[in-house]
Amino acid sequence: MNKQALFSLSLVLVFLFHCTTTLAQPAQAPAPPGPTNVTKILEKAGQFTILIRLLKSTKVADQINQQLNDTNNGLTFLAPSDSAFSNLKSGTLNSLTDEQKVELIQFHILPNFLSMTNFQTVSNPLRTQAGDSSPGEFPLNVTTSGNSVNISSGLVNTTVGGSVYSDNQLAVYQVDSVLLPQAIFAPRPPAPAPAPAATKAKTKKKTAAGSPDSATADQNGALSLRLSRHGFLLSIGVAVIAALLSL
Ligand SMILES: *[C@@H]1O[C@H](CO)[C@@H](O)[C@H](O)[C@H]1NC(C)=O
Ligand SMILES: *[C@@H]1O[C@H](CO)[C@@H](O)[C@H](O)[C@H]1NC(C)=O
Ligand SMILES: *[C@@H]1O[C@H](CO)[C@@H](O)[C@H](O)[C@H]1NC(C)=O
Ligand SMILES: *[C@@H]1O[C@H](CO)[C@@H](O)[C@H](O)[C@H]1NC(C)=O
Ligand SMILES: *[C@@H]1O[C@H](CO)[C@@H](O)[C@H](O)[C@H]1NC(C)=O
């Protein structure tokens, strides 16, 4: 290797070292002392009060902290902001069972650490902490273009927003929509058998609803029947008279 090549190589190395240190610094700065506490991280960030309340009531916060301590894969948390929750149809959260609330939160947690660039190489559907990622269950798809990352549950599309927190174990990104999983929120496809019955009932109802009209029709019908009976008697009368006259 000649001197010039060595020199360029060392320049590259110095540059790389500089990049790593400057990139690593802001990420490490917000790490609170002691074991990672996701609630504390979200409290510090602000705008996650509803999520924090859910994390506490469902005990998913404890699960997350425990997992971070127990595994080396890390976690990625797509954290819905307060405005994401306030955009939900009112009563959405209240309509969920305790188990569904747990699943809803777990659906926002991916079982490994993903940097923004890592999203470009994941394969769909993504597995979440909520489990089964097959269609109709808890699938989550990622589409990327340049630095932008979109995520879809099949019911909700959203963009992965700014990084709230990142060390090499936990990544927290803000999302401005609550990701609604199909397993909880997809309208169940109607079973094939009851479908025609439902249509029939609807038709019946329509006829019943239209009864004032059919009553009028009946009345008209009765009227025309009476008129034609009149006409019939009249023609018999005319025929009788004609017959009498011809005699
Ligand atoms: C995590 O932080 C929250 C809020 O600061 C606190 O209430 C909770 O006790 C902490 N949990 C642990 C395990 O330290
Ligand atoms: C974290 O894990 C270590 C062992 O890996 C264990 O000794 C410690 O009690 C754990 N801490 C918590 C808060 O679970
Ligand atoms: C993400 O969604 C936004 C808004 O719907 C759209 O404009 C953008 O093209 C999408 N990007 C990707 C990579 O799908
Ligand atoms: C995810 O992508 C796969 C393959 O592209 C597709 O079949 C599936 O319907 C998508 N699911 C969702 C929830 O968008
Ligand atoms: C979400 O985006 C996909 C394309 O990535 C699109 O096919 C689908 O209709 C969108 N769904 C909603 C609910 O906006």
Short mmCIF file of C-alpha atoms and ligand atoms in Angstrom, two decimals:
data_model
loop_
_atom_site.label_atom_id
_atom_site.label_comp_id
_atom_site.label_asym_id
_atom_site.label_seq_id
_atom_site.Cartn_x
_atom_site.Cartn_y
_atom_site.Cartn_z
CA MET A 1 0.00 0.00 0.00
CA ASN A 2 1.45 3.36 -0.91
CA LYS A 3 1.65 6.37 1.36
CA GLN A 4 -1.17 8.22 -0.35
CA ALA A 5 -3.61 5.33 0.05
CA LEU A 6 -2.72 5.02 3.71
CA PHE A 7 -3.30 8.71 4.17
CA SER A 8 -6.77 8.58 2.53
CA LEU A 9 -7.67 5.53 4.59
CA SER A 10 -6.79 7.28 7.83
CA LEU A 11 -8.80 10.32 6.69
CA VAL A 12 -11.81 8.06 6.14
CA LEU A 13 -11.31 6.44 9.53
CA VAL A 14 -11.08 9.80 11.28
CA PHE A 15 -14.21 10.92 9.47
CA LEU A 16 -16.14 7.74 10.41
CA PHE A 17 -15.02 8.01 14.03
CA HIS A 18 -16.15 11.63 14.10
CA CYS A 19 -19.57 10.65 12.66
CA THR A 20 -20.15 7.85 15.14
CA THR A 21 -19.29 9.97 18.14
CA THR A 22 -21.37 12.96 17.05
CA LEU A 23 -24.31 10.71 16.11
CA ALA A 24 -24.12 8.71 19.30
CA GLN A 25 -24.03 11.68 21.62
CA PRO A 26 -27.57 13.07 21.21
CA ALA A 27 -29.02 9.56 21.43
CA GLN A 28 -27.33 8.78 24.71
CA ALA A 29 -27.98 12.11 26.34
CA PRO A 30 -31.66 11.59 27.30
CA ALA A 31 -31.09 8.14 28.85
CA PRO A 32 -32.37 8.33 32.42
CA PRO A 33 -30.18 6.74 35.06
CA GLY A 34 -31.01 3.16 36.07
CA PRO A 35 -33.17 0.70 34.12
CA THR A 36 -35.11 2.13 31.19
CA ASN A 37 -38.52 3.40 32.25
CA VAL A 38 -40.80 3.97 29.26
CA THR A 39 -43.35 5.92 31.28
CA LYS A 40 -40.70 8.34 32.41
CA ILE A 41 -39.49 8.79 28.83
CA LEU A 42 -43.01 9.59 27.60
CA GLU A 43 -43.71 11.90 30.52
CA LYS A 44 -40.59 13.85 29.68
CA ALA A 45 -41.63 14.13 26.02
CA GLY A 46 -45.09 15.53 26.86
CA GLN A 47 -48.19 15.07 24.61
CA PHE A 48 -48.58 11.39 25.58
CA THR A 49 -50.85 11.63 28.63
CA ILE A 50 -53.55 9.30 27.30
CA LEU A 51 -51.00 6.71 26.22
CA ILE A 52 -49.32 6.88 29.63
CA ARG A 53 -52.68 6.37 31.35
CA LEU A 54 -53.30 3.29 29.17
CA LEU A 55 -49.79 1.95 29.72
CA LYS A 56 -50.36 2.15 33.46
CA SER A 57 -53.90 0.77 33.57
CA THR A 58 -53.03 -2.16 31.30
CA LYS A 59 -49.69 -2.76 33.02
CA VAL A 60 -48.04 -2.86 29.58
CA ALA A 61 -45.53 -0.29 30.87
CA ASP A 62 -44.24 -2.88 33.35
CA GLN A 63 -44.07 -5.49 30.57
CA ILE A 64 -42.00 -3.15 28.41
CA ASN A 65 -39.59 -2.27 31.18
CA GLN A 66 -39.24 -5.93 32.11
CA GLN A 67 -38.61 -6.95 28.50
CA LEU A 68 -35.99 -4.26 28.02
CA ASN A 69 -34.19 -5.62 31.03
CA ASP A 70 -34.55 -9.26 29.99
CA THR A 71 -33.79 -9.32 26.26
CA ASN A 72 -31.13 -7.96 23.97
CA ASN A 73 -33.36 -7.48 20.92
CA GLY A 74 -34.73 -4.23 22.19
CA LEU A 75 -38.13 -2.76 21.36
CA THR A 76 -39.61 -0.18 19.03
CA PHE A 77 -42.59 1.76 20.26
CA LEU A 78 -44.88 3.62 17.85
CA ALA A 79 -46.32 6.02 20.37
CA PRO A 80 -49.69 7.63 19.52
CA SER A 81 -49.84 11.25 20.64
CA ASP A 82 -52.75 12.76 22.56
CA SER A 83 -54.06 14.24 19.32
CA ALA A 84 -54.00 10.75 17.79
CA PHE A 85 -56.28 9.52 20.58
CA SER A 86 -58.53 12.57 20.37
CA ASN A 87 -59.05 11.87 16.65
CA LEU A 88 -60.60 8.51 17.45
CA LYS A 89 -64.36 8.22 17.17
CA SER A 90 -65.67 9.08 20.63
CA GLY A 91 -66.25 6.07 22.84
CA THR A 92 -63.71 3.96 20.94
CA LEU A 93 -61.51 3.27 23.96
CA ASN A 94 -64.46 2.78 26.31
CA SER A 95 -65.92 0.14 24.02
CA LEU A 96 -62.86 -2.08 24.47
CA THR A 97 -62.48 -4.87 26.98
CA ASP A 98 -59.43 -4.84 29.25
CA GLU A 99 -57.87 -7.54 27.08
CA GLN A 100 -58.46 -5.53 23.90
CA LYS A 101 -56.85 -2.47 25.50
CA VAL A 102 -53.75 -4.55 26.22
CA GLU A 103 -53.74 -5.80 22.61
CA LEU A 104 -54.21 -2.29 21.24
CA ILE A 105 -51.11 -1.04 23.09
CA GLN A 106 -49.08 -4.16 22.26
CA PHE A 107 -49.96 -3.64 18.59
CA HIS A 108 -47.87 -0.44 18.73
CA ILE A 109 -44.79 -2.26 19.99
CA LEU A 110 -42.36 -4.12 17.71
CA PRO A 111 -40.20 -6.81 19.34
CA ASN A 112 -36.88 -5.41 18.23
CA PHE A 113 -35.00 -2.17 18.02
CA LEU A 114 -35.49 -0.40 14.67
CA SER A 115 -33.67 2.74 13.66
CA MET A 116 -35.37 4.84 10.97
CA THR A 117 -33.18 3.23 8.30
CA ASN A 118 -33.91 -0.27 9.62
CA PHE A 119 -37.55 0.20 8.53
CA GLN A 120 -36.41 0.09 4.90
CA THR A 121 -35.34 -3.52 5.17
CA VAL A 122 -38.11 -5.08 7.27
CA SER A 123 -40.45 -7.54 5.58
CA ASN A 124 -44.21 -7.24 5.65
CA PRO A 125 -46.31 -7.96 7.54
CA LEU A 126 -44.43 -6.84 10.64
CA ARG A 127 -44.90 -8.83 13.80
CA THR A 128 -45.98 -6.83 16.83
CA GLN A 129 -46.22 -7.69 20.51
CA ALA A 130 -49.94 -8.28 19.94
CA GLY A 131 -49.04 -11.53 18.16
CA ASP A 132 -50.50 -13.14 15.05
CA SER A 133 -49.76 -10.96 12.02
CA SER A 134 -51.93 -12.89 9.54
CA PRO A 135 -54.72 -11.04 7.69
CA GLY A 136 -57.66 -10.18 9.93
CA GLU A 137 -55.50 -10.49 13.03
CA PHE A 138 -52.71 -8.04 13.88
CA PRO A 139 -50.84 -7.31 10.62
CA LEU A 140 -48.83 -4.14 10.21
CA ASN A 141 -47.26 -3.13 6.88
CA VAL A 142 -44.45 -0.71 6.25
CA THR A 143 -43.82 1.29 3.10
CA THR A 144 -40.79 3.52 2.81
CA SER A 145 -39.63 6.14 0.40
CA GLY A 146 -36.37 7.89 1.13
CA ASN A 147 -36.47 8.82 4.77
CA SER A 148 -40.25 8.68 5.10
CA VAL A 149 -41.83 5.62 6.64
CA ASN A 150 -45.54 4.87 6.42
CA ILE A 151 -47.31 2.23 8.39
CA SER A 152 -50.65 0.60 7.72
CA SER A 153 -52.84 -1.67 9.82
CA GLY A 154 -55.18 -2.15 6.89
CA LEU A 155 -57.64 0.17 8.65
CA VAL A 156 -55.37 3.11 9.44
CA ASN A 157 -52.42 4.57 7.53
CA THR A 158 -49.98 6.83 9.27
CA THR A 159 -46.51 8.23 8.96
CA VAL A 160 -43.82 7.38 11.48
CA GLY A 161 -43.06 10.76 12.94
CA GLY A 162 -40.14 12.16 14.81
CA SER A 163 -37.97 10.15 17.14
CA VAL A 164 -38.99 10.74 20.75
CA TYR A 165 -36.25 8.61 22.22
CA SER A 166 -33.57 6.23 21.06
CA ASP A 167 -30.76 4.34 22.71
CA ASN A 168 -29.57 1.07 21.23
CA GLN A 169 -32.30 -0.86 22.97
CA LEU A 170 -35.47 1.19 22.83
CA ALA A 171 -36.71 3.40 20.00
CA VAL A 172 -39.81 5.54 20.52
CA TYR A 173 -41.39 7.26 17.52
CA GLN A 174 -44.41 9.50 17.58
CA VAL A 175 -47.39 8.55 15.40
CA ASP A 176 -50.35 10.88 14.93
CA SER A 177 -52.95 8.15 14.42
CA VAL A 178 -53.83 5.27 16.67
CA LEU A 179 -53.14 2.09 14.69
CA LEU A 180 -56.39 0.15 14.83
CA PRO A 181 -55.79 -3.60 14.47
CA GLN A 182 -58.09 -5.62 12.22
CA ALA A 183 -58.66 -8.26 14.92
CA ILE A 184 -60.48 -5.68 17.06
CA PHE A 185 -61.82 -3.10 14.62
CA ALA A 186 -62.34 -4.77 11.24
CA PRO A 187 -66.03 -5.22 10.55
CA ARG A 188 -66.60 -8.96 10.60
CA PRO A 189 -67.52 -10.18 7.11
CA PRO A 190 -71.16 -11.36 7.26
CA ALA A 191 -71.56 -15.14 7.33
CA PRO A 192 -72.82 -16.39 3.93
CA ALA A 193 -75.98 -18.07 5.28
CA PRO A 194 -77.59 -15.17 7.19
CA ALA A 195 -76.90 -12.73 4.34
CA PRO A 196 -79.97 -13.59 2.14
CA ALA A 197 -82.18 -13.72 5.24
CA ALA A 198 -81.05 -10.22 6.14
CA THR A 199 -81.91 -9.03 2.62
CA LYS A 200 -85.31 -10.68 2.82
CA ALA A 201 -86.02 -9.04 6.15
CA LYS A 202 -85.03 -5.72 4.64
CA THR A 203 -87.40 -6.22 1.69
CA LYS A 204 -90.19 -7.20 4.04
CA LYS A 205 -89.53 -4.12 6.12
CA LYS A 206 -89.63 -1.98 3.00
CA THR A 207 -93.02 -3.38 2.02
CA ALA A 208 -94.28 -2.81 5.53
CA ALA A 209 -92.92 0.71 5.49
CA GLY A 210 -94.66 1.25 2.16
CA SER A 211 -98.01 0.06 3.57
CA PRO A 212 -99.78 3.46 3.33
CA ASP A 213 -99.16 3.32 -0.41
CA SER A 214 -100.38 -0.25 -0.74
CA ALA A 215 -103.45 0.69 1.32
CA THR A 216 -104.23 3.36 -1.23
CA ALA A 217 -103.65 0.84 -3.95
CA ASP A 218 -106.02 -1.57 -2.21
CA GLN A 219 -108.61 1.11 -1.91
CA ASN A 220 -108.21 2.01 -5.54
CA GLY A 221 -108.37 -1.66 -6.41
CA ALA A 222 -111.58 -2.08 -4.45
CA LEU A 223 -112.98 1.01 -6.10
CA SER A 224 -112.16 -0.18 -9.61
CA LEU A 225 -113.55 -3.61 -8.72
CA ARG A 226 -116.80 -1.96 -7.63
CA LEU A 227 -116.83 0.14 -10.82
CA SER A 228 -116.26 -2.90 -13.01
CA ARG A 229 -118.96 -4.78 -11.13
CA HIS A 230 -121.19 -1.80 -11.83
CA GLY A 231 -120.16 -1.97 -15.47
CA PHE A 232 -120.81 -5.69 -15.55
CA LEU A 233 -124.33 -5.24 -14.09
CA LEU A 234 -124.88 -2.34 -16.48
CA SER A 235 -123.90 -4.42 -19.50
CA ILE A 236 -126.17 -7.26 -18.34
CA GLY A 237 -128.94 -4.72 -17.99
CA VAL A 238 -128.26 -3.34 -21.48
CA ALA A 239 -128.20 -6.87 -22.90
CA VAL A 240 -131.49 -7.76 -21.17
CA ILE A 241 -133.14 -4.57 -22.46
CA ALA A 242 -131.76 -5.25 -25.97
CA ALA A 243 -133.06 -8.78 -25.81
CA LEU A 244 -136.47 -7.57 -24.61
CA LEU A 245 -136.56 -4.93 -27.35
CA SER A 246 -135.68 -7.46 -30.04
CA LEU A 247 -138.58 -9.68 -29.01
C1 LIG B 1 -41.32 4.83 35.98
O1 LIG B 1 -41.60 6.21 35.96
C2 LIG B 1 -42.87 6.53 36.45
C3 LIG B 1 -43.11 8.01 36.20
O2 LIG B 1 -41.96 8.75 36.38
C4 LIG B 1 -42.99 6.14 37.91
O3 LIG B 1 -44.29 6.45 38.38
C5 LIG B 1 -42.72 4.65 38.04
O4 LIG B 1 -42.72 4.28 39.40
C6 LIG B 1 -41.40 4.28 37.39
N1 LIG B 1 -41.25 2.85 37.39
C7 LIG B 1 -40.19 2.21 37.80
C8 LIG B 1 -40.19 0.73 37.71
O5 LIG B 1 -39.23 2.83 38.26
C1 LIG B 2 -32.90 -7.03 35.32
O1 LIG B 2 -32.21 -8.22 34.96
C2 LIG B 2 -31.25 -8.67 35.87
C3 LIG B 2 -30.59 -9.90 35.35
O2 LIG B 2 -30.44 -9.87 33.97
C4 LIG B 2 -31.89 -8.95 37.23
O3 LIG B 2 -30.91 -9.29 38.18
C5 LIG B 2 -32.66 -7.72 37.69
O4 LIG B 2 -33.37 -8.03 38.88
C6 LIG B 2 -33.62 -7.24 36.63
N1 LIG B 2 -34.25 -5.99 37.05
C7 LIG B 2 -35.56 -5.81 37.00
C8 LIG B 2 -36.05 -4.47 37.45
O5 LIG B 2 -36.33 -6.65 36.60
C1 LIG B 3 -46.96 8.17 3.11
O1 LIG B 3 -48.24 8.74 3.27
C2 LIG B 3 -48.31 10.07 2.80
C3 LIG B 3 -49.66 10.62 3.18
O2 LIG B 3 -50.69 9.71 2.90
C4 LIG B 3 -48.06 10.06 1.29
O3 LIG B 3 -48.12 11.37 0.81
C5 LIG B 3 -46.69 9.46 1.02
O4 LIG B 3 -46.50 9.34 -0.36
C6 LIG B 3 -46.57 8.10 1.65
N1 LIG B 3 -45.21 7.61 1.55
C7 LIG B 3 -44.94 6.32 1.36
C8 LIG B 3 -43.51 5.97 1.35
O5 LIG B 3 -45.82 5.46 1.19
C1 LIG B 4 -49.58 -6.05 3.67
O1 LIG B 4 -48.91 -6.35 2.48
C2 LIG B 4 -49.23 -7.64 1.99
C3 LIG B 4 -48.31 -7.94 0.81
O2 LIG B 4 -47.96 -6.79 0.11
C4 LIG B 4 -50.70 -7.63 1.59
O3 LIG B 4 -51.07 -8.88 1.08
C5 LIG B 4 -51.53 -7.32 2.83
O4 LIG B 4 -52.89 -7.20 2.49
C6 LIG B 4 -51.08 -6.04 3.47
N1 LIG B 4 -51.73 -5.89 4.76
C7 LIG B 4 -52.07 -4.71 5.27
C8 LIG B 4 -52.68 -4.74 6.62
O5 LIG B 4 -51.91 -3.65 4.67
C1 LIG B 5 -53.51 2.85 3.04
O1 LIG B 5 -52.50 2.88 2.05
C2 LIG B 5 -52.59 1.83 1.10
C3 LIG B 5 -51.42 1.94 0.16
O2 LIG B 5 -50.23 1.92 0.87
C4 LIG B 5 -53.91 1.93 0.37
O3 LIG B 5 -54.04 0.84 -0.51
C5 LIG B 5 -55.07 1.89 1.38
O4 LIG B 5 -56.28 2.11 0.74
C6 LIG B 5 -54.89 2.92 2.46
N1 LIG B 5 -55.90 2.70 3.50
C7 LIG B 5 -56.53 3.68 4.16
C8 LIG B 5 -57.50 3.26 5.20
O5 LIG B 5 -56.29 4.87 3.93
#
